[in-house]
Coordinates of C-alpha atoms and ligand atoms in Angstrom, one line a residue:
M210 CA -40.8 -1.5 -11.8
T211 CA -40.3 -2.9 -15.3
K212 CA -41.9 -1.3 -18.4
F213 CA -45.5 -2.3 -19.5
N214 CA -44.3 -4.3 -22.5
T215 CA -42.0 -6.3 -20.2
Q216 CA -44.7 -6.9 -17.6
L217 CA -46.9 -8.4 -20.3
I218 CA -44.4 -11.3 -20.5
H219 CA -42.9 -11.4 -17.0
G220 CA -45.8 -10.1 -14.9
G221 CA -48.0 -12.3 -12.7
N222 CA -46.4 -15.6 -11.6
S223 CA -45.0 -16.5 -15.0
E224 CA -42.1 -18.5 -13.5
D225 CA -42.9 -21.7 -11.5
P226 CA -40.8 -21.9 -8.3
T227 CA -41.0 -25.7 -8.2
T228 CA -39.8 -26.6 -11.6
G229 CA -38.6 -23.3 -13.2
A230 CA -41.1 -23.7 -16.0
V231 CA -41.2 -20.4 -17.8
S232 CA -44.9 -20.6 -18.5
T233 CA -47.4 -20.8 -15.6
P234 CA -48.4 -24.5 -15.0
I235 CA -52.1 -25.3 -15.4
Y236 CA -53.3 -26.4 -12.0
R237 CA -56.3 -28.5 -13.0
A238 CA -57.3 -29.4 -9.5
S239 CA -60.7 -28.6 -7.8
T240 CA -59.3 -29.0 -4.3
F241 CA -56.0 -28.9 -2.4
H242 CA -54.6 -31.2 0.3
Q243 CA -54.6 -29.5 3.8
R244 CA -51.8 -30.6 6.0
V245 CA -53.3 -29.5 9.3
L246 CA -56.9 -29.1 10.3
G247 CA -58.1 -25.5 10.2
G248 CA -54.7 -24.2 9.0
H249 CA -56.3 -21.9 6.3
P250 CA -53.8 -22.8 3.5
K251 CA -53.3 -20.4 0.6
W252 CA -55.1 -22.8 -1.8
E253 CA -58.3 -24.6 -0.6
Y254 CA -60.8 -24.9 -3.4
S255 CA -60.5 -23.7 -7.0
R256 CA -63.6 -21.5 -7.0
T257 CA -62.1 -19.5 -4.1
G258 CA -58.6 -19.5 -5.6
N259 CA -56.6 -21.4 -8.2
P260 CA -52.8 -20.7 -8.8
T261 CA -53.2 -20.5 -12.6
R262 CA -56.1 -18.1 -12.4
A263 CA -54.2 -16.2 -9.7
A264 CA -51.3 -15.7 -12.0
L265 CA -53.6 -14.1 -14.6
E266 CA -55.3 -12.0 -11.9
K267 CA -52.0 -10.7 -10.6
L268 CA -50.9 -9.9 -14.1
M269 CA -54.1 -8.0 -14.9
A270 CA -53.8 -6.0 -11.6
Q271 CA -50.3 -5.0 -12.7
L272 CA -51.2 -4.0 -16.2
E273 CA -54.2 -1.9 -15.1
E274 CA -52.2 -0.5 -12.1
G275 CA -54.7 -1.8 -9.6
V276 CA -54.4 -3.6 -6.3
A277 CA -56.3 -6.8 -7.3
G278 CA -57.6 -8.5 -10.4
F279 CA -60.4 -11.0 -10.7
A280 CA -60.9 -13.4 -13.7
F281 CA -64.4 -14.6 -14.7
A282 CA -65.9 -17.0 -17.1
S283 CA -66.8 -14.1 -19.5
G284 CA -66.8 -10.3 -19.7
S285 CA -70.5 -10.5 -19.0
A286 CA -69.8 -12.4 -15.8
A287 CA -67.2 -9.8 -14.7
I288 CA -69.7 -7.0 -15.3
A289 CA -72.6 -8.8 -13.5
T290 CA -70.3 -9.5 -10.5
V291 CA -69.2 -5.8 -10.3
F292 CA -72.9 -4.7 -10.3
A293 CA -73.6 -7.3 -7.5
M294 CA -71.7 -5.0 -5.2
Y295 CA -74.8 -2.9 -5.2
S296 CA -78.4 -3.3 -3.8
R297 CA -82.0 -2.5 -4.2
G298 CA -82.6 1.2 -4.5
D299 CA -79.2 2.1 -5.9
H300 CA -79.2 4.3 -9.0
F301 CA -76.6 4.2 -11.8
I302 CA -75.7 6.6 -14.6
V303 CA -74.8 4.4 -17.7
G304 CA -73.2 5.5 -20.9
K305 CA -75.5 5.6 -23.9
D306 CA -73.4 3.5 -26.3
V307 CA -72.5 0.4 -24.1
Y308 CA -72.2 -3.2 -25.1
G309 CA -75.6 -4.8 -25.9
G310 CA -75.2 -7.5 -23.4
T311 CA -74.7 -4.9 -20.7
F312 CA -78.0 -3.3 -21.7
R313 CA -79.7 -6.7 -21.5
L314 CA -78.2 -7.3 -18.0
I315 CA -79.4 -3.9 -16.8
N316 CA -82.9 -4.1 -18.3
Q317 CA -83.8 -7.7 -17.9
V318 CA -81.9 -8.7 -14.8
L319 CA -80.7 -5.8 -12.5
K320 CA -83.9 -3.9 -12.7
R321 CA -85.7 -6.9 -11.3
F322 CA -83.5 -6.6 -8.3
G323 CA -84.6 -3.0 -7.7
M324 CA -81.6 -1.1 -9.1
T325 CA -82.4 1.9 -11.4
F326 CA -80.5 3.4 -14.3
T327 CA -80.3 6.6 -16.3
I328 CA -78.8 6.3 -19.7
V329 CA -76.6 9.4 -20.5
D330 CA -74.2 10.4 -23.3
T331 CA -71.1 10.5 -21.0
R332 CA -69.4 12.9 -23.5
D333 CA -71.7 15.5 -22.0
L334 CA -70.6 16.4 -18.5
A335 CA -73.6 18.6 -17.9
A336 CA -75.9 15.7 -18.8
I337 CA -74.2 13.5 -16.3
E338 CA -74.5 16.1 -13.6
A339 CA -78.2 16.6 -14.4
A340 CA -78.8 12.8 -14.0
I341 CA -77.3 12.5 -10.5
Q342 CA -79.9 11.7 -7.9
D343 CA -79.7 11.3 -4.1
N344 CA -79.4 7.5 -4.5
T345 CA -76.8 7.5 -7.4
V346 CA -73.9 5.3 -6.5
A347 CA -71.8 5.0 -9.7
I348 CA -71.2 6.0 -13.3
Y349 CA -70.6 3.2 -15.8
F350 CA -69.3 3.7 -19.4
E351 CA -67.1 2.5 -22.2
T352 CA -64.6 4.6 -24.2
P353 CA -64.1 4.2 -27.1
T354 CA -67.7 2.9 -27.6
N355 CA -69.1 0.2 -29.7
P356 CA -69.8 0.7 -32.7
L357 CA -69.4 4.5 -33.1
L358 CA -66.0 4.8 -31.3
Q359 CA -67.2 7.8 -29.3
I360 CA -64.7 9.1 -26.8
T361 CA -65.5 10.0 -23.2
D362 CA -63.0 12.1 -21.1
I363 CA -62.2 9.6 -18.3
R364 CA -60.4 12.2 -16.2
A365 CA -63.2 14.7 -16.4
V366 CA -65.9 12.2 -15.6
T367 CA -64.0 10.6 -12.7
A368 CA -63.3 14.1 -11.2
L369 CA -67.1 14.9 -11.5
A370 CA -67.9 11.5 -9.9
R371 CA -65.5 12.2 -7.0
R372 CA -67.1 15.6 -6.3
H373 CA -70.4 13.7 -5.9
H374 CA -69.0 10.7 -4.0
L375 CA -69.8 8.4 -6.8
R376 CA -67.7 5.5 -8.1
T377 CA -66.6 5.2 -11.7
I378 CA -66.6 1.8 -13.6
V379 CA -65.0 1.7 -17.0
D380 CA -65.3 -1.1 -19.6
N381 CA -61.8 -1.0 -21.1
T382 CA -62.3 -3.8 -23.6
F383 CA -61.8 -1.7 -26.8
A384 CA -58.6 0.1 -25.7
T385 CA -56.9 -2.6 -23.5
P386 CA -54.4 -1.4 -20.8
Y387 CA -51.8 -1.2 -23.7
N388 CA -53.6 1.9 -24.9
Q389 CA -55.5 3.2 -21.9
Q390 CA -55.4 2.7 -18.1
P391 CA -58.6 4.1 -16.6
L392 CA -57.6 3.5 -12.9
T393 CA -54.7 5.9 -13.4
L394 CA -57.2 8.5 -14.7
G395 CA -59.3 8.3 -11.6
A396 CA -61.7 5.3 -12.2
D397 CA -62.4 2.8 -9.4
V398 CA -63.1 -0.3 -11.3
V399 CA -62.1 -1.5 -14.8
V400 CA -63.8 -4.4 -16.5
H401 CA -62.8 -6.3 -19.6
S402 CA -64.1 -8.9 -22.0
A403 CA -60.8 -10.7 -22.2
T404 CA -62.4 -12.6 -25.1
K405 CA -61.3 -9.7 -27.3
Y406 CA -57.8 -8.1 -27.5
L407 CA -56.4 -9.5 -24.2
A408 CA -56.7 -13.2 -25.2
G409 CA -56.6 -12.0 -28.8
H410 CA -57.0 -15.2 -30.8
S411 CA -60.8 -15.7 -30.9
D412 CA -60.4 -19.0 -29.1
V413 CA -61.6 -18.3 -25.5
V414 CA -64.4 -16.5 -23.7
A415 CA -63.2 -14.7 -20.5
G416 CA -63.6 -11.6 -18.4
V417 CA -61.6 -9.6 -15.9
A418 CA -62.3 -6.9 -13.3
V419 CA -59.5 -4.8 -11.7
T420 CA -59.7 -2.2 -8.9
N421 CA -57.3 0.0 -7.1
D422 CA -59.4 0.3 -3.9
P423 CA -58.7 -2.4 -1.3
A424 CA -62.3 -2.2 0.1
I425 CA -63.7 -2.9 -3.4
A426 CA -61.1 -5.6 -3.9
D427 CA -62.4 -7.4 -0.7
Q428 CA -66.0 -7.0 -1.9
L429 CA -65.1 -8.4 -5.4
A430 CA -63.2 -11.4 -3.9
F431 CA -66.2 -12.2 -1.7
L432 CA -68.6 -11.9 -4.7
Q433 CA -66.4 -13.8 -7.1
N434 CA -66.4 -16.7 -4.6
S435 CA -70.1 -16.3 -3.8
L436 CA -71.5 -16.0 -7.3
G437 CA -68.9 -18.5 -8.6
A438 CA -68.6 -17.4 -12.3
T439 CA -64.8 -18.0 -12.2
L440 CA -62.5 -18.6 -15.1
G441 CA -61.1 -22.2 -15.3
P442 CA -57.4 -22.9 -15.2
D443 CA -57.1 -23.9 -18.8
D444 CA -58.8 -20.7 -20.0
S445 CA -56.8 -18.6 -17.5
W446 CA -53.7 -20.0 -19.1
L447 CA -54.9 -19.2 -22.6
V448 CA -55.7 -15.6 -21.7
Q449 CA -52.3 -15.2 -20.0
R450 CA -50.6 -16.7 -23.1
G451 CA -52.5 -14.2 -25.3
I452 CA -51.5 -11.2 -23.1
K453 CA -47.8 -12.0 -23.6
T454 CA -48.1 -10.8 -27.2
L455 CA -50.5 -7.9 -26.6
A456 CA -48.0 -5.2 -27.4
A457 CA -46.7 -7.0 -30.5
R458 CA -50.2 -7.6 -31.8
M459 CA -51.5 -4.1 -31.0
R460 CA -48.6 -2.5 -32.9
I461 CA -49.6 -4.4 -36.0
H462 CA -53.3 -4.0 -35.4
E463 CA -52.8 -0.2 -35.3
E464 CA -50.4 0.0 -38.2
N465 CA -52.9 -2.0 -40.3
A466 CA -55.9 0.1 -39.1
A467 CA -54.1 3.3 -40.1
A468 CA -53.4 1.8 -43.6
V469 CA -57.1 0.7 -43.9
V470 CA -58.4 4.1 -42.9
D471 CA -56.1 5.7 -45.4
F472 CA -57.4 3.4 -48.1
L473 CA -61.1 4.0 -47.2
Q474 CA -60.5 7.8 -47.1
G475 CA -59.4 7.6 -50.8
D476 CA -62.3 5.3 -52.0
A477 CA -65.3 7.0 -53.6
H478 CA -67.7 4.3 -52.3
V479 CA -67.1 5.3 -48.7
A480 CA -69.2 8.2 -47.3
K481 CA -68.1 8.4 -43.7
I482 CA -65.4 6.9 -41.5
Y483 CA -65.4 6.7 -37.7
Y484 CA -61.9 6.3 -36.2
P485 CA -60.5 8.2 -33.2
G486 CA -57.2 8.5 -35.0
L487 CA -58.6 10.9 -37.6
A488 CA -57.7 14.5 -36.7
D489 CA -61.2 15.7 -37.5
F490 CA -63.0 13.0 -35.5
P491 CA -64.9 14.5 -32.6
G492 CA -63.1 13.4 -29.4
H493 CA -59.8 12.9 -31.3
D494 CA -58.0 15.4 -28.9
I495 CA -59.3 13.6 -25.8
A496 CA -58.3 10.2 -27.3
A497 CA -54.9 11.6 -28.0
K498 CA -54.6 12.7 -24.4
Q499 CA -55.8 9.6 -22.6
M500 CA -54.8 6.8 -25.0
R501 CA -51.4 5.7 -26.2
G502 CA -52.8 4.6 -29.6
F503 CA -56.1 4.8 -31.3
G504 CA -56.8 1.0 -31.5
A505 CA -57.9 -1.0 -34.5
M506 CA -61.6 -0.7 -34.5
I507 CA -63.1 1.2 -37.4
A508 CA -66.6 1.9 -38.5
F509 CA -67.7 3.3 -41.8
E510 CA -70.7 3.9 -44.1
L511 CA -71.0 3.4 -47.8
R512 CA -72.4 6.1 -50.1
A513 CA -76.2 6.2 -50.2
G514 CA -77.7 3.7 -52.5
L515 CA -74.8 1.2 -52.3
D516 CA -75.7 -2.3 -51.0
T517 CA -74.1 -3.0 -47.6
K518 CA -75.2 -6.6 -47.6
Q519 CA -73.7 -7.2 -51.0
F520 CA -70.4 -5.6 -49.9
V521 CA -69.9 -7.7 -46.8
E522 CA -71.0 -10.9 -48.5
H523 CA -68.4 -10.3 -51.3
L524 CA -65.4 -10.3 -48.9
H525 CA -63.2 -13.4 -49.0
L526 CA -60.5 -12.8 -46.5
I527 CA -62.3 -10.7 -43.9
D528 CA -64.7 -12.8 -41.9
L529 CA -68.3 -11.7 -41.6
A530 CA -68.7 -12.4 -37.8
E531 CA -69.6 -10.9 -34.4
S532 CA -66.8 -10.3 -31.8
L533 CA -63.6 -8.3 -32.3
G534 CA -60.0 -8.0 -31.2
G535 CA -58.8 -11.2 -32.7
I536 CA -55.8 -11.6 -34.9
E537 CA -58.1 -12.2 -37.9
S538 CA -60.0 -9.2 -39.5
L539 CA -63.7 -9.4 -38.6
I540 CA -66.5 -7.3 -40.1
E541 CA -70.1 -6.9 -39.1
V542 CA -73.2 -4.8 -39.7
P543 CA -74.4 -3.6 -36.2
A544 CA -78.0 -3.0 -37.3
V545 CA -78.4 -6.6 -38.3
M546 CA -75.9 -8.3 -36.0
T547 CA -74.6 -7.0 -32.7
H548 CA -77.2 -4.2 -32.3
G549 CA -80.1 -6.0 -33.9
S550 CA -82.1 -6.1 -30.7
I551 CA -82.2 -2.3 -30.3
P552 CA -85.4 -0.9 -31.8
R553 CA -84.7 0.7 -35.2
A554 CA -85.9 4.2 -34.2
V555 CA -83.6 4.2 -31.1
R556 CA -80.7 2.9 -33.2
L557 CA -81.1 5.6 -35.8
R558 CA -81.5 8.3 -33.2
D559 CA -78.3 7.2 -31.7
G560 CA -76.4 7.3 -35.0
I561 CA -76.3 3.6 -35.8
S562 CA -77.6 3.6 -39.4
D563 CA -78.7 0.5 -41.3
E564 CA -75.6 1.1 -43.5
L565 CA -73.0 1.3 -40.7
I566 CA -70.2 -1.3 -41.0
R567 CA -67.8 -2.2 -38.1
L568 CA -64.4 -3.6 -38.9
S569 CA -62.0 -5.1 -36.4
V570 CA -58.7 -4.9 -38.3
G571 CA -56.6 -8.0 -37.8
I572 CA -52.9 -8.6 -38.1
E573 CA -52.8 -10.2 -41.6
D574 CA -50.7 -8.4 -44.2
A575 CA -52.3 -5.0 -44.6
T576 CA -52.0 -5.3 -48.4
D577 CA -54.3 -8.4 -48.4
I578 CA -56.9 -6.7 -46.1
I579 CA -57.0 -3.7 -48.4
A580 CA -57.1 -5.8 -51.5
D581 CA -60.1 -7.7 -50.1
L582 CA -62.0 -4.4 -49.3
K583 CA -61.1 -3.1 -52.7
Q584 CA -62.4 -6.0 -54.7
A585 CA -65.7 -6.1 -52.7
L586 CA -66.2 -2.4 -53.1
G587 CA -65.4 -2.7 -56.8
Q588 CA -68.3 -5.2 -57.2
L589 CA -70.8 -2.5 -56.1
D590 CA -70.3 -0.5 -59.3
Ligands
PLP4 C1 -67.8 -8.6 -25.8 C2 -67.9 -7.5 -24.9 C3 -68.4 -7.6 -23.6 C4 -69.0 -9.0 -23.1 O1 -67.9 -9.9 -23.0 P1 -68.1 -11.5 -23.1 O2 -66.8 -12.0 -22.9 O3 -68.6 -11.7 -24.5 O4 -69.1 -11.9 -22.1 C5 -68.5 -6.5 -22.8 N1 -68.1 -5.3 -23.2 C6 -67.6 -5.1 -24.4 C7 -67.1 -3.7 -24.8 C8 -67.5 -6.2 -25.3 O5 -67.0 -5.9 -26.5

């Protein structure tokens, strides 16, 4: 088996046996000619299976060390399809700090279908244990979380889940398999918004699910085909193209993130920094154990009395925008933007202050990212 960084480039079906093309051809066909009646050829109809999508799915299965991967029209579609494995009456334990769209799916869609949920801080194993009911079927969480970068011990949670015959589903969007492979730590299913670091260029919306359990793989193949939220061949190609440079990008992302954290630590305008790479960050030791690197997502708060709005609006290079994981640095204020739909009292209780700023550090020259932060901070005096 070749090394991870080599698989990024040569995994999946990256070479075309017909022409030798070194990049997967885009099979823009909805249906495939059948030579004999009832012969069940490999390719029949592109919702069921498409060679370009299959190359990406095989690659993702390899990178997450699973048996099968499934590509969807968005991360949200991947998550919805995974939950569609379950039925009325099933109960889930869900991490407190999950993606806002996942909360919306749970509260406004899945509950209507008779599924029930208990929201738990998954850093607290006793709290998870206390939330388990007779009808609990799975634990769902993210690590690191958005926007507070909280770290859950994947190995400890999956061990607890196994003792209670529960499945574990991990949203691995922030870490990517470059930094963390939840299936190797005991999880049953990994989901991704491939829109973020995997595709990496802020030019495509896509999602992926991977499992190492053949029975779950059969279920997901059936549901992917039945619900039909599949990723098209052009977007599948774009995601695979992005993944080829994942290691190269992540190295620069992380190098820049370390430099930015270093700068913020020395700046008097900054009151608090959230970054799992900091030795005194709660969860740092667990992150160091289960992740190869600490990623490039940072959150921070300005000193009391400083104007967050003025700061983000004075940035020139760093884009004020939602989303993350692209090559360009993106900054946002969760209270107003990504987490604006959460009631203020709940948000404050959970540690997401009005002043919290989330920064997705890009791969521009670190000097320029820091200079932009510095000039915008300087204007607050
Ligand atoms: C963006 C995101 C999602 C949703 O993915 P889409 O591709 O936008 O549908 C899910 N989980 C996390 C952690 C995300 O950041």
